[in-house]
């Protein structure tokens, strides 16, 4: 199948699944985010650790699932915040298991376990804080708006970068991602701001306009950092894609690299202005 057609079909299916998972109900939201989290952690550990320490990788992924599930219970059902403490147990077990590793020369790889947890599990778990209000009611629209800002930023950066950046612009970070340019960076920011303006005007984003626009800027910058951070990992291990779960698009980590930085940055901004 032509790669463009394959990308179009898989991208459309992916978009429909995302929208349904974010808007229909809390359980579909949780199932979708957990699937994305497990897939990304698996890809990250496969990239950085290969086939070593398989049982420990399972424990690390279990730690991420436990964190998401406990925060889901707190935000969706009003369970005590101390519920999140159960995440400590699989993490402690992971540390304990590492002590009995026979391959001491590869012991340093255990550091990737905790990197994957902080890099992937923590940001996705933060999404629970965005989709549940003080009355424990589920509303996936704010998270969908977050993703629209991220997608607008990515599309704008690509469009401006491919049309103007490659010919006229200075490179943004050529040692990590040679195709990214400053023109693409500013174009992505403009696209994200315009998306925020439109969503505010049609009632999707109900925050004051100035905060919608500032949120778009914050998430765009964080998303670019997230994109470059994942590219650095792939460059370190000489990989083009983190996986192949999405035909024509690569792995889950390739699709959500920007979101891993943009979502927690957006949540933190909303917490700072006291709207969460």
PDB file of N, CA and C in Angstrom, residues 40-41 44-45 47-49 60-61 63-64 91 94 108-123 229-230 233 237 253 260-261:
ATOM      1  N   UNK A  40       3.961   3.128  25.230  1.00  0.00           N
ATOM      2  CA  UNK A  40       5.112   4.033  25.208  1.00  0.00           C
ATOM      3  C   UNK A  40       6.218   3.570  26.146  1.00  0.00           C
ATOM      4  N   UNK A  41       5.837   3.098  27.331  1.00  0.00           N
ATOM      5  CA  UNK A  41       6.865   2.615  28.255  1.00  0.00           C
ATOM      6  C   UNK A  41       7.563   1.383  27.686  1.00  0.00           C
ATOM      7  N   UNK A  44       9.938   2.615  25.034  1.00  0.00           N
ATOM      8  CA  UNK A  44      11.104   3.281  25.619  1.00  0.00           C
ATOM      9  C   UNK A  44      12.080   2.260  26.197  1.00  0.00           C
ATOM     10  N   UNK A  45      11.555   1.270  26.911  1.00  0.00           N
ATOM     11  CA  UNK A  45      12.438   0.274  27.506  1.00  0.00           C
ATOM     12  C   UNK A  45      13.066  -0.627  26.442  1.00  0.00           C
ATOM     13  N   UNK A  47      13.837   0.373  23.459  1.00  0.00           N
ATOM     14  CA  UNK A  47      14.842   1.213  22.815  1.00  0.00           C
ATOM     15  C   UNK A  47      16.106   1.346  23.666  1.00  0.00           C
ATOM     16  N   UNK A  48      15.936   1.526  24.954  1.00  0.00           N
ATOM     17  CA  UNK A  48      17.077   1.818  25.823  1.00  0.00           C
ATOM     18  C   UNK A  48      17.707   0.589  26.467  1.00  0.00           C
ATOM     19  N   UNK A  49      16.951  -0.509  26.569  1.00  0.00           N
ATOM     20  CA  UNK A  49      17.448  -1.671  27.311  1.00  0.00           C
ATOM     21  C   UNK A  49      17.460  -2.954  26.508  1.00  0.00           C
ATOM     22  N   UNK A  60       8.379  -2.028  36.198  1.00  0.00           N
ATOM     23  CA  UNK A  60       8.414  -0.586  35.947  1.00  0.00           C
ATOM     24  C   UNK A  60       7.120  -0.128  35.274  1.00  0.00           C
ATOM     25  N   UNK A  61       6.645  -0.909  34.298  1.00  0.00           N
ATOM     26  CA  UNK A  61       5.385  -0.577  33.632  1.00  0.00           C
ATOM     27  C   UNK A  61       4.229  -0.681  34.617  1.00  0.00           C
ATOM     28  N   UNK A  63       4.376  -0.073  37.735  1.00  0.00           N
ATOM     29  CA  UNK A  63       4.434   1.131  38.568  1.00  0.00           C
ATOM     30  C   UNK A  63       3.698   2.283  37.898  1.00  0.00           C
ATOM     31  N   UNK A  64       3.899   2.424  36.579  1.00  0.00           N
ATOM     32  CA  UNK A  64       3.205   3.472  35.841  1.00  0.00           C
ATOM     33  C   UNK A  64       1.704   3.264  35.834  1.00  0.00           C
ATOM     34  N   UNK A  91       7.525   0.288  42.896  1.00  0.00           N
ATOM     35  CA  UNK A  91       8.823   0.946  42.725  1.00  0.00           C
ATOM     36  C   UNK A  91       9.858   0.388  43.698  1.00  0.00           C
ATOM     37  N   UNK A  94      10.853  -2.968  42.520  1.00  0.00           N
ATOM     38  CA  UNK A  94      11.790  -2.838  41.405  1.00  0.00           C
ATOM     39  C   UNK A  94      13.203  -2.592  41.905  1.00  0.00           C
ATOM     40  N   UNK A 108      23.722  -0.403  35.184  1.00  0.00           N
ATOM     41  CA  UNK A 108      23.393   0.991  34.895  1.00  0.00           C
ATOM     42  C   UNK A 108      22.085   1.141  34.114  1.00  0.00           C
ATOM     43  N   UNK A 109      21.672   0.064  33.428  1.00  0.00           N
ATOM     44  CA  UNK A 109      20.442   0.136  32.650  1.00  0.00           C
ATOM     45  C   UNK A 109      19.204   0.309  33.520  1.00  0.00           C
ATOM     46  N   UNK A 110      19.322  -0.037  34.797  1.00  0.00           N
ATOM     47  CA  UNK A 110      18.172   0.126  35.685  1.00  0.00           C
ATOM     48  C   UNK A 110      17.777   1.593  35.817  1.00  0.00           C
ATOM     49  N   UNK A 111      18.704   2.501  35.558  1.00  0.00           N
ATOM     50  CA  UNK A 111      18.362   3.925  35.635  1.00  0.00           C
ATOM     51  C   UNK A 111      17.294   4.279  34.606  1.00  0.00           C
ATOM     52  N   UNK A 112      17.260   3.555  33.478  1.00  0.00           N
ATOM     53  CA  UNK A 112      16.251   3.815  32.457  1.00  0.00           C
ATOM     54  C   UNK A 112      14.843   3.464  32.949  1.00  0.00           C
ATOM     55  N   UNK A 113      14.775   2.527  33.914  1.00  0.00           N
ATOM     56  CA  UNK A 113      13.466   2.158  34.467  1.00  0.00           C
ATOM     57  C   UNK A 113      12.787   3.380  35.081  1.00  0.00           C
ATOM     58  N   UNK A 114      13.563   4.111  35.879  1.00  0.00           N
ATOM     59  CA  UNK A 114      13.001   5.265  36.575  1.00  0.00           C
ATOM     60  C   UNK A 114      12.818   6.442  35.619  1.00  0.00           C
ATOM     61  N   UNK A 115      13.692   6.546  34.621  1.00  0.00           N
ATOM     62  CA  UNK A 115      13.521   7.585  33.610  1.00  0.00           C
ATOM     63  C   UNK A 115      12.204   7.398  32.867  1.00  0.00           C
ATOM     64  N   UNK A 116      11.911   6.161  32.465  1.00  0.00           N
ATOM     65  CA  UNK A 116      10.662   5.872  31.758  1.00  0.00           C
ATOM     66  C   UNK A 116       9.444   6.192  32.604  1.00  0.00           C
ATOM     67  N   UNK A 117       9.532   5.913  33.902  1.00  0.00           N
ATOM     68  CA  UNK A 117       8.424   6.196  34.812  1.00  0.00           C
ATOM     69  C   UNK A 117       8.176   7.704  34.892  1.00  0.00           C
ATOM     70  N   UNK A 118       9.237   8.484  35.091  1.00  0.00           N
ATOM     71  CA  UNK A 118       9.093   9.936  35.219  1.00  0.00           C
ATOM     72  C   UNK A 118       8.742  10.593  33.890  1.00  0.00           C
ATOM     73  N   UNK A 119       9.316  10.061  32.826  1.00  0.00           N
ATOM     74  CA  UNK A 119       9.165  10.669  31.501  1.00  0.00           C
ATOM     75  C   UNK A 119       7.798  10.392  30.889  1.00  0.00           C
ATOM     76  N   UNK A 120       7.234   9.207  31.148  1.00  0.00           N
ATOM     77  CA  UNK A 120       6.002   8.802  30.471  1.00  0.00           C
ATOM     78  C   UNK A 120       4.814   8.674  31.435  1.00  0.00           C
ATOM     79  N   UNK A 121       4.997   7.910  32.502  1.00  0.00           N
ATOM     80  CA  UNK A 121       3.863   7.618  33.384  1.00  0.00           C
ATOM     81  C   UNK A 121       3.357   8.855  34.124  1.00  0.00           C
ATOM     82  N   UNK A 122       4.263   9.647  34.666  1.00  0.00           N
ATOM     83  CA  UNK A 122       3.850  10.819  35.446  1.00  0.00           C
ATOM     84  C   UNK A 122       3.073  11.831  34.594  1.00  0.00           C
ATOM     85  N   UNK A 123       3.567  12.215  33.397  1.00  0.00           N
ATOM     86  CA  UNK A 123       2.792  13.168  32.583  1.00  0.00           C
ATOM     87  C   UNK A 123       1.405  12.662  32.199  1.00  0.00           C
ATOM     88  N   UNK A 229      13.475  16.102  22.853  1.00  0.00           N
ATOM     89  CA  UNK A 229      13.959  15.165  23.871  1.00  0.00           C
ATOM     90  C   UNK A 229      13.853  13.725  23.370  1.00  0.00           C
ATOM     91  N   UNK A 230      12.702  13.394  22.758  1.00  0.00           N
ATOM     92  CA  UNK A 230      12.547  12.042  22.225  1.00  0.00           C
ATOM     93  C   UNK A 230      13.493  11.803  21.054  1.00  0.00           C
ATOM     94  N   UNK A 233      16.872  10.786  22.283  1.00  0.00           N
ATOM     95  CA  UNK A 233      16.947   9.383  22.669  1.00  0.00           C
ATOM     96  C   UNK A 233      17.114   8.493  21.436  1.00  0.00           C
ATOM     97  N   UNK A 237      20.382   6.013  20.163  1.00  0.00           N
ATOM     98  CA  UNK A 237      20.324   4.574  19.878  1.00  0.00           C
ATOM     99  C   UNK A 237      20.178   4.276  18.384  1.00  0.00           C
ATOM    100  N   UNK A 253       5.352   6.442  21.076  1.00  0.00           N
ATOM    101  CA  UNK A 253       6.251   7.468  21.593  1.00  0.00           C
ATOM    102  C   UNK A 253       6.521   8.534  20.543  1.00  0.00           C
ATOM    103  N   UNK A 260       4.042  14.579  26.085  1.00  0.00           N
ATOM    104  CA  UNK A 260       4.639  14.206  27.360  1.00  0.00           C
ATOM    105  C   UNK A 260       5.215  15.400  28.110  1.00  0.00           C
ATOM    106  N   UNK A 261       5.577  16.434  27.385  1.00  0.00           N
ATOM    107  CA  UNK A 261       6.026  17.674  28.024  1.00  0.00           C
ATOM    108  C   UNK A 261       4.894  18.706  28.057  1.00  0.00           C
TER     109      UNK A 261
END
